[in-house]
Amino acid sequence: MKFYDRQMESESLVQIETQSIENACFTVVVGRRRVGKTCLLLKAMEERRFLYLFVSRQSETLLCERFQQEAEQKLRFHIFGSITRFRDLFEQLMLFSEKEHFTLIIDEFQEFQNINPSIFSEIQDIWDRHKQQAKINFIACGSIYSMMMKIFENEKEPLFGRLTAKMVIKPFEINVLKQILGDYNPTYSSEDLLCFYMLTGGVPKYVELLMEAKATTRKKMIDRVISANSPFLNEGKEMLVSEFGKEYGVYFSIMHLIACGKTTQNEIDSVIGKNTGAYLSNLEKDYMLICRNKPMFAAPNSRKAHWSINDNYLRFWFRFIYPNQMLIEMNRFDLLKEIVENQYEQYSGLLLEKYFREKTAQNERVTFVGNYWDSKGMNEIDMIALNDIEKTAIVAEVKRNPRRINMNDLQRKTETLHHELAKYDVTLKGFSLEDM
């Protein structure tokens, strides 16, 4: 698949690289697994002098042996001695950068924790001693978000406060998804687009897997995801077990419950059998996998919050793949597809609401987008988008079928918010599959 989008991120990386010619720069690049961090970095630096090092789980001695060979071949300079400690290699690279400018990319940087945790302190010491003279563009890239943030943003850690810049790489936006699907299937339907969004959430690797398999329609996408040897079946577990560690079972259970509609802590606690507040807080703040949704205009300390999974693929995985492992082991993909199809209309309808909230946030002049429900769980409004600059508001109902949109009912619900919306010029809208 060709390289799509990332213009803003590429420009930022090039700007930092230019700055590093005069002053050493230390950038961290983070993002979920498969979001295209490595591809972006290599594309942005392809016409510049750079050294790319991938931290795999092996002994420090073997790792440094490989790194030394790559550094000598790529940068064409001789490293003295046989390097067995990363600190010695890093110091020689920093000294080399005092004479010649280059970019150093270390991918899966957090894996140093499993190889030799003291490497972080050694990098800090060497960086502090050489950064004034160095002309290096140092980029640390990682996909285990919680570990990367601990390394760089915990004030007790040695690399705290050393960064010049931080970049969070996010999945493709909706406009890019439409462009990609249009390139591979010019006659795609709204149903195809919704399924594409539902399964990939814009994560480039998942997009690539589907497009290269020519899975460009709803049926072909579902068939590709739920099939023997599909990389989508184990991806959720492979992605999160290393994040969660030994308590992954509890976290998986919580995310499964959220994906199945148990979205309040009381509902989750009643099933898990204990207070899950700390786990929910970790999932939100440390792992950034779930978010606390409050109705628009709710007080900051409101207890009306509902939890949701941020990532569309993980939401699908925990809803359909994780609880049906037995079917996968028995190769009964036909039954798993039947389960998905039986729930598809209801499930995809919820994703359609999310789709229009994201699309509105990306394409309209709005300062806040959310939804609304009252204290009794009634008067639900699928989308409210505010523009606090021009004092305008969009209040919308979202349905798969346009014939099910009831504008009179939406008007009635909106009137219950007359006080909150009094200062806005309100426009009522209905969105369906036809408006995607």
Coordinates of C-alpha atoms in Angstrom, one line a residue:
M1 CA 0.0 0.0 0.0
K2 CA 1.3 3.4 -0.8
F3 CA 2.1 6.0 1.8
Y4 CA -1.0 8.0 2.8
D5 CA -1.4 11.3 4.8
R6 CA 1.0 12.2 7.7
Q7 CA 1.9 15.5 6.1
M8 CA 1.7 17.5 9.3
E9 CA 3.7 14.8 11.2
S10 CA 6.3 14.6 8.5
E11 CA 6.7 18.4 8.4
S12 CA 7.2 18.5 12.2
L13 CA 9.9 15.8 12.0
V14 CA 11.7 17.6 9.3
Q15 CA 11.5 20.8 11.2
I16 CA 13.0 19.2 14.3
E17 CA 15.7 17.5 12.1
T18 CA 16.7 21.0 10.7
Q19 CA 16.8 22.4 14.2
S20 CA 19.1 19.6 15.4
I21 CA 21.8 20.8 12.9
E22 CA 22.5 23.7 15.3
N23 CA 21.2 22.2 18.6
A24 CA 20.8 18.6 19.7
C25 CA 17.2 17.5 19.8
F26 CA 15.6 14.7 21.7
T27 CA 12.2 13.6 20.5
V28 CA 9.9 10.9 21.7
V29 CA 7.4 9.4 19.2
V30 CA 4.6 7.2 20.7
G31 CA 1.4 5.6 19.5
R32 CA -0.4 2.3 19.6
R33 CA 1.0 -0.7 17.9
R34 CA 0.4 -0.8 14.1
V35 CA -0.3 2.9 13.9
G36 CA 2.6 3.4 11.5
K37 CA 5.3 5.1 13.6
T38 CA 8.2 3.4 12.1
C39 CA 7.0 3.8 8.5
L40 CA 6.5 7.5 9.2
L41 CA 10.0 8.0 10.7
L42 CA 11.7 6.1 7.8
K43 CA 9.7 8.0 5.2
A44 CA 10.4 11.4 6.8
M45 CA 14.1 10.7 7.1
E46 CA 14.6 8.8 3.8
E47 CA 16.6 11.6 2.1
R48 CA 18.6 12.5 5.3
R49 CA 21.4 10.8 7.1
F50 CA 20.0 8.5 9.7
L51 CA 20.7 5.4 11.8
Y52 CA 17.8 3.2 12.6
L53 CA 18.2 0.8 15.6
F54 CA 15.5 -1.7 16.6
V55 CA 15.6 -2.9 20.2
S56 CA 14.7 -6.6 20.3
R57 CA 14.6 -8.8 23.3
Q58 CA 18.1 -10.3 23.5
S59 CA 21.1 -9.9 25.6
E60 CA 22.7 -6.5 25.8
T61 CA 26.0 -7.9 24.3
L62 CA 24.2 -9.4 21.3
L63 CA 22.2 -6.3 20.8
C64 CA 25.2 -4.0 20.9
E65 CA 27.1 -6.3 18.5
R66 CA 24.3 -5.8 15.9
F67 CA 24.0 -2.1 16.7
Q68 CA 27.7 -1.6 16.2
Q69 CA 27.7 -3.3 12.7
E70 CA 24.7 -1.2 11.7
A71 CA 26.2 2.0 12.9
E72 CA 29.5 1.4 11.1
Q73 CA 27.8 0.5 7.8
K74 CA 25.2 3.2 7.8
L75 CA 27.3 6.1 9.2
R76 CA 30.6 5.0 7.8
F77 CA 32.7 5.6 10.9
H78 CA 34.8 3.2 13.0
I79 CA 33.7 2.4 16.5
F80 CA 36.6 1.6 18.8
G81 CA 36.7 -1.8 20.4
S82 CA 34.1 -4.5 20.7
I83 CA 31.0 -2.9 22.2
T84 CA 29.1 -5.0 24.8
R85 CA 27.4 -2.2 26.7
F86 CA 24.9 0.2 25.1
R87 CA 26.3 3.2 27.1
D88 CA 29.6 2.8 25.2
L89 CA 28.0 2.8 21.8
F90 CA 25.7 5.7 22.7
E91 CA 28.7 7.8 23.9
Q92 CA 30.6 7.1 20.7
L93 CA 27.6 8.1 18.7
M94 CA 27.2 11.4 20.7
L95 CA 30.9 12.1 20.2
F96 CA 30.6 11.4 16.4
S97 CA 27.7 13.9 16.3
E98 CA 29.9 16.7 17.5
K99 CA 31.7 16.4 14.2
E100 CA 28.9 15.2 11.8
H101 CA 25.2 15.7 12.0
F102 CA 22.8 12.8 11.8
T103 CA 19.5 11.4 13.1
L104 CA 19.5 8.5 15.5
I105 CA 16.2 6.5 15.7
I106 CA 15.8 3.9 18.4
D107 CA 12.6 1.9 17.9
E108 CA 10.8 0.0 20.7
F109 CA 12.9 2.1 23.1
Q110 CA 10.9 0.9 26.1
E111 CA 12.4 -2.6 25.6
F112 CA 15.6 -1.4 27.2
Q113 CA 13.7 -1.9 30.5
N114 CA 13.8 -5.7 29.8
I115 CA 17.4 -5.8 28.7
N116 CA 19.1 -3.5 31.2
P117 CA 17.1 -0.9 33.1
S118 CA 20.2 1.1 33.9
I119 CA 20.5 2.1 30.2
F120 CA 18.0 4.9 30.8
S121 CA 20.3 6.4 33.5
E122 CA 23.3 6.0 31.3
I123 CA 21.6 7.7 28.4
Q124 CA 20.7 10.6 30.7
D125 CA 24.2 11.0 31.9
I126 CA 25.8 10.8 28.4
W127 CA 23.1 13.1 26.9
D128 CA 23.6 15.7 29.7
R129 CA 27.4 15.7 29.2
H130 CA 27.4 16.0 25.4
K131 CA 24.2 17.7 24.3
Q132 CA 25.7 21.2 24.2
Q133 CA 28.3 20.2 21.6
A134 CA 26.3 17.5 19.8
K135 CA 24.5 18.0 16.5
I136 CA 22.2 15.0 16.8
N137 CA 18.5 14.4 16.1
F138 CA 17.8 11.7 18.6
I139 CA 14.3 10.0 18.3
A140 CA 13.1 7.5 20.8
C141 CA 10.1 5.5 19.4
G142 CA 7.8 3.2 21.3
S143 CA 4.4 1.4 21.2
I144 CA 3.8 0.4 24.8
Y145 CA 2.3 3.8 25.8
S146 CA 2.3 3.3 29.6
M147 CA 6.0 2.4 29.7
M148 CA 7.1 5.2 27.4
M149 CA 5.2 7.8 29.4
K150 CA 6.7 6.4 32.6
I151 CA 10.2 6.7 31.2
F152 CA 9.8 10.3 30.0
E153 CA 7.0 11.9 32.1
N154 CA 7.5 10.4 35.5
E155 CA 9.6 13.0 37.5
K156 CA 11.3 10.2 39.4
E157 CA 12.8 8.7 36.1
P158 CA 16.2 9.7 34.8
L159 CA 15.0 10.9 31.4
F160 CA 12.3 13.1 32.8
G161 CA 12.7 16.7 31.5
R162 CA 15.2 15.8 28.7
L163 CA 12.8 15.9 25.7
T164 CA 12.8 18.6 23.1
A165 CA 9.5 17.4 21.6
K166 CA 6.8 14.7 22.0
M167 CA 4.7 13.4 19.1
V168 CA 1.7 11.1 19.5
I169 CA 0.9 9.3 16.2
K170 CA -2.8 8.7 15.8
P171 CA -4.8 6.6 13.4
F172 CA -5.9 8.0 10.0
E173 CA -8.8 10.4 10.1
I174 CA -12.1 9.7 8.4
N175 CA -11.3 11.7 5.2
V176 CA -8.1 9.6 4.7
L177 CA -10.1 6.4 5.2
K178 CA -12.5 7.5 2.5
Q179 CA -9.6 8.3 0.2
I180 CA -8.0 4.9 0.7
L181 CA -11.2 2.9 0.3
G182 CA -12.0 5.0 -2.8
D183 CA -8.6 4.1 -4.3
Y184 CA -9.2 0.4 -3.9
N185 CA -13.0 0.3 -4.5
P186 CA -14.3 3.4 -6.4
T187 CA -17.9 2.2 -6.1
Y188 CA -17.8 1.5 -2.3
S189 CA -21.1 1.9 -0.4
S190 CA -21.7 3.7 2.9
E191 CA -22.1 0.2 4.4
D192 CA -18.6 -0.7 3.2
L193 CA -17.2 2.5 4.6
L194 CA -18.9 2.0 8.0
C195 CA -17.5 -1.5 8.3
F196 CA -14.0 -0.3 7.2
Y197 CA -14.2 2.3 10.0
M198 CA -15.7 -0.1 12.5
L199 CA -13.0 -2.8 12.0
T200 CA -9.8 -0.6 11.6
G201 CA -10.5 2.6 13.3
G202 CA -8.0 4.1 10.9
V203 CA -5.1 2.0 12.1
P204 CA -2.8 1.9 9.1
K205 CA -1.7 -1.7 9.4
Y206 CA -5.3 -3.0 9.6
V207 CA -6.2 -0.8 6.7
E208 CA -3.2 -2.3 4.7
L209 CA -4.2 -5.9 5.6
L210 CA -7.7 -5.4 4.3
M211 CA -6.8 -3.5 1.2
E212 CA -4.0 -5.8 0.1
A213 CA -6.4 -8.7 0.5
K214 CA -8.8 -6.9 -1.7
A215 CA -11.3 -6.9 1.1
T216 CA -13.1 -3.7 0.1
T217 CA -16.7 -4.6 0.8
R218 CA -18.5 -5.2 4.0
K219 CA -18.8 -9.0 3.4
K220 CA -15.2 -9.4 2.3
M221 CA -13.9 -7.4 5.3
I222 CA -15.8 -9.6 7.7
D223 CA -14.7 -12.7 5.9
R224 CA -11.1 -11.6 6.0
V225 CA -11.1 -10.7 9.7
I226 CA -13.0 -13.9 10.8
S227 CA -11.1 -16.6 8.9
A228 CA -8.4 -19.2 9.5
N229 CA -4.9 -17.6 10.0
S230 CA -6.4 -14.1 10.2
P231 CA -3.9 -11.8 11.9
F232 CA -6.9 -9.9 13.4
L233 CA -7.9 -12.8 15.7
N234 CA -4.8 -12.8 18.0
E235 CA -3.9 -9.1 17.6
G236 CA -5.9 -7.9 20.7
K237 CA -4.1 -10.4 23.0
E238 CA -0.7 -9.8 21.5
M239 CA -1.1 -6.1 21.7
L240 CA -2.2 -5.9 25.3
V241 CA -0.7 -8.7 27.3
S242 CA 2.7 -6.9 27.4
E243 CA 0.9 -3.7 28.4
F244 CA -1.0 -5.2 31.3
G245 CA 1.5 -7.7 32.6
K246 CA 0.3 -10.4 35.1
E247 CA -3.0 -8.7 35.8
Y248 CA -4.1 -8.8 32.1
G249 CA -7.0 -11.2 33.0
V250 CA -8.8 -8.5 35.1
Y251 CA -8.2 -5.8 32.5
F252 CA -9.4 -8.1 29.7
S253 CA -12.6 -8.8 31.7
I254 CA -13.3 -5.1 32.3
M255 CA -12.8 -4.2 28.6
H256 CA -15.0 -7.1 27.5
L257 CA -17.8 -5.9 29.8
I258 CA -17.5 -2.3 28.5
A259 CA -17.5 -3.6 24.9
C260 CA -20.7 -5.5 25.7
G261 CA -22.5 -2.5 27.1
K262 CA -21.8 -2.6 30.8
T263 CA -20.4 0.9 30.9
T264 CA -20.8 2.1 34.5
Q265 CA -18.4 1.2 37.3
N266 CA -21.3 -0.2 39.3
E267 CA -22.2 -2.6 36.5
I268 CA -18.6 -3.7 36.1
D269 CA -18.0 -4.1 39.8
S270 CA -21.1 -6.3 40.2
V271 CA -19.7 -8.7 37.6
I272 CA -16.0 -8.6 38.5
G273 CA -16.9 -8.9 42.2
K274 CA -14.6 -6.1 43.5
N275 CA -14.0 -2.4 43.3
T276 CA -12.5 -1.8 39.8
G277 CA -11.9 2.0 40.2
A278 CA -8.1 1.7 40.2
Y279 CA -8.2 -0.6 37.1
L280 CA -10.5 1.8 35.3
S281 CA -8.3 4.8 36.2
N282 CA -5.2 2.9 34.9
L283 CA -7.0 2.0 31.6
E284 CA -7.9 5.7 31.2
K285 CA -4.8 7.5 32.3
D286 CA -1.9 5.1 32.0
Y287 CA -2.9 3.0 29.0
M288 CA -5.3 5.5 27.3
L289 CA -7.5 2.7 26.1
I290 CA -10.8 3.8 27.6
C291 CA -12.4 7.2 28.1
R292 CA -15.0 8.5 30.6
N293 CA -18.0 9.9 28.8
K294 CA -20.2 12.4 30.5
P295 CA -23.3 14.0 29.1
M296 CA -22.8 17.4 27.5
F297 CA -23.2 20.2 30.1
A298 CA -22.7 17.8 33.1
A299 CA -20.9 19.1 36.1
P300 CA -17.2 18.1 36.4
N301 CA -17.9 15.9 39.4
S302 CA -21.0 14.3 37.8
R303 CA -21.5 10.6 38.5
K304 CA -23.4 10.0 35.2
A305 CA -20.2 8.9 33.5
H306 CA -20.2 5.9 31.1
W307 CA -16.9 4.2 30.0
S308 CA -16.2 3.4 26.4
I309 CA -13.2 1.8 24.5
N310 CA -11.4 4.4 22.4
D311 CA -10.0 2.0 19.8
N312 CA -12.5 0.7 17.2
Y313 CA -10.6 -2.5 16.5
L314 CA -10.2 -3.3 20.2
R315 CA -13.9 -2.6 20.8
F316 CA -14.7 -5.1 18.1
W317 CA -12.2 -7.6 19.4
F318 CA -13.5 -7.5 23.0
R319 CA -17.1 -7.7 21.8
F320 CA -16.8 -10.6 19.3
I321 CA -13.4 -12.2 19.2
Y322 CA -12.3 -12.5 22.9
P323 CA -15.5 -14.1 24.3
N324 CA -15.6 -16.6 21.4
Q325 CA -12.2 -18.2 21.5
M326 CA -13.7 -21.7 21.7
L327 CA -15.3 -21.2 18.3
I328 CA -11.9 -20.1 16.9
E329 CA -10.2 -23.1 18.3
M330 CA -12.8 -25.4 16.8
N331 CA -12.4 -23.6 13.4
R332 CA -16.1 -22.7 13.5
F333 CA -15.7 -19.4 11.8
D334 CA -19.1 -19.8 10.2
L335 CA -20.7 -19.6 13.6
L336 CA -18.6 -16.7 14.7
K337 CA -19.6 -14.8 11.5
E338 CA -23.2 -15.6 12.3
I339 CA -22.9 -14.1 15.8
V340 CA -21.4 -10.9 14.2
E341 CA -24.1 -10.7 11.6
N342 CA -26.9 -11.2 14.2
Q343 CA -25.6 -8.2 16.2
Y344 CA -24.2 -6.2 13.3
E345 CA -27.0 -3.7 12.8
Q346 CA -27.2 -2.7 16.4
Y347 CA -23.4 -2.7 17.0
S348 CA -22.6 -0.8 13.8
G349 CA -25.3 1.8 14.7
L350 CA -23.3 2.7 17.8
L351 CA -20.2 3.1 15.7
L352 CA -22.1 5.3 13.2
E353 CA -22.8 7.7 16.1
K354 CA -19.1 7.8 16.9
Y355 CA -18.3 8.2 13.2
F356 CA -20.4 11.4 12.9
R357 CA -19.1 12.9 16.1
E358 CA -15.5 12.4 14.7
K359 CA -16.4 13.6 11.3
T360 CA -18.0 16.7 12.7
A361 CA -15.0 17.4 14.9
Q362 CA -12.6 17.0 12.0
N363 CA -14.6 18.9 9.3
E364 CA -16.8 21.5 11.0
R365 CA -16.0 24.7 12.9
V366 CA -16.8 23.3 16.4
T367 CA -15.0 23.6 19.7
F368 CA -16.6 20.7 21.5
V369 CA -18.5 17.5 20.4
G370 CA -20.3 15.1 22.6
N371 CA -23.7 13.5 23.3
Y372 CA -26.3 13.8 26.0
W373 CA -28.6 11.8 28.3
D374 CA -30.4 12.9 31.4
S375 CA -30.2 11.6 35.0
K376 CA -32.8 8.9 34.2
G377 CA -31.0 7.7 31.1
M378 CA -33.7 9.3 29.0
N379 CA -33.8 12.1 26.4
E380 CA -30.7 10.7 24.7
I381 CA -29.2 12.9 22.0
D382 CA -26.7 11.3 19.8
M383 CA -24.6 14.4 19.0
I384 CA -24.2 17.9 20.2
A385 CA -21.5 20.0 18.6
L386 CA -20.8 23.5 20.0
N387 CA -19.0 26.4 18.5
D388 CA -18.2 28.7 21.4
I389 CA -16.6 31.3 19.1
E390 CA -19.6 32.0 16.9
K391 CA -22.1 30.7 19.5
T392 CA -23.7 28.1 17.2
A393 CA -24.7 24.5 17.9
I394 CA -25.6 21.4 16.0
V395 CA -27.9 18.9 17.7
A396 CA -28.3 15.7 15.7
E397 CA -29.9 12.3 15.7
V398 CA -28.0 9.4 14.1
K399 CA -29.7 6.4 12.6
R400 CA -28.6 3.8 10.1
N401 CA -31.9 4.1 8.3
P402 CA -32.9 7.8 7.5
R403 CA -36.6 6.9 7.7
R404 CA -36.1 6.2 11.4
I405 CA -34.9 9.7 12.2
N406 CA -37.7 11.6 14.1
M407 CA -37.0 15.4 13.9
N408 CA -40.0 16.2 16.1
D409 CA -38.7 13.9 18.8
L410 CA -35.3 15.5 18.5
Q411 CA -36.9 19.0 18.8
R412 CA -38.6 17.8 22.0
K413 CA -35.4 16.5 23.5
T414 CA -33.6 19.7 22.6
E415 CA -36.2 21.8 24.4
T416 CA -35.3 20.0 27.6
L417 CA -31.8 21.7 27.2
H418 CA -33.3 25.2 26.6
H419 CA -31.3 26.7 29.4
E420 CA -28.0 25.2 28.4
L421 CA -28.5 26.0 24.7
A422 CA -30.0 29.5 25.2
K423 CA -26.9 31.4 24.1
Y424 CA -26.4 29.3 20.9
D425 CA -28.0 29.4 17.5
V426 CA -29.2 25.8 17.3
T427 CA -29.5 23.8 14.1
L428 CA -31.2 20.4 14.2
K429 CA -29.9 17.7 11.9
G430 CA -30.4 14.0 11.1
F431 CA -27.5 11.8 10.0
S432 CA -27.8 8.3 8.5
L433 CA -25.7 6.0 6.3
E434 CA -26.7 8.2 3.3
D435 CA -24.7 11.1 4.9
M436 CA -21.4 9.4 5.4

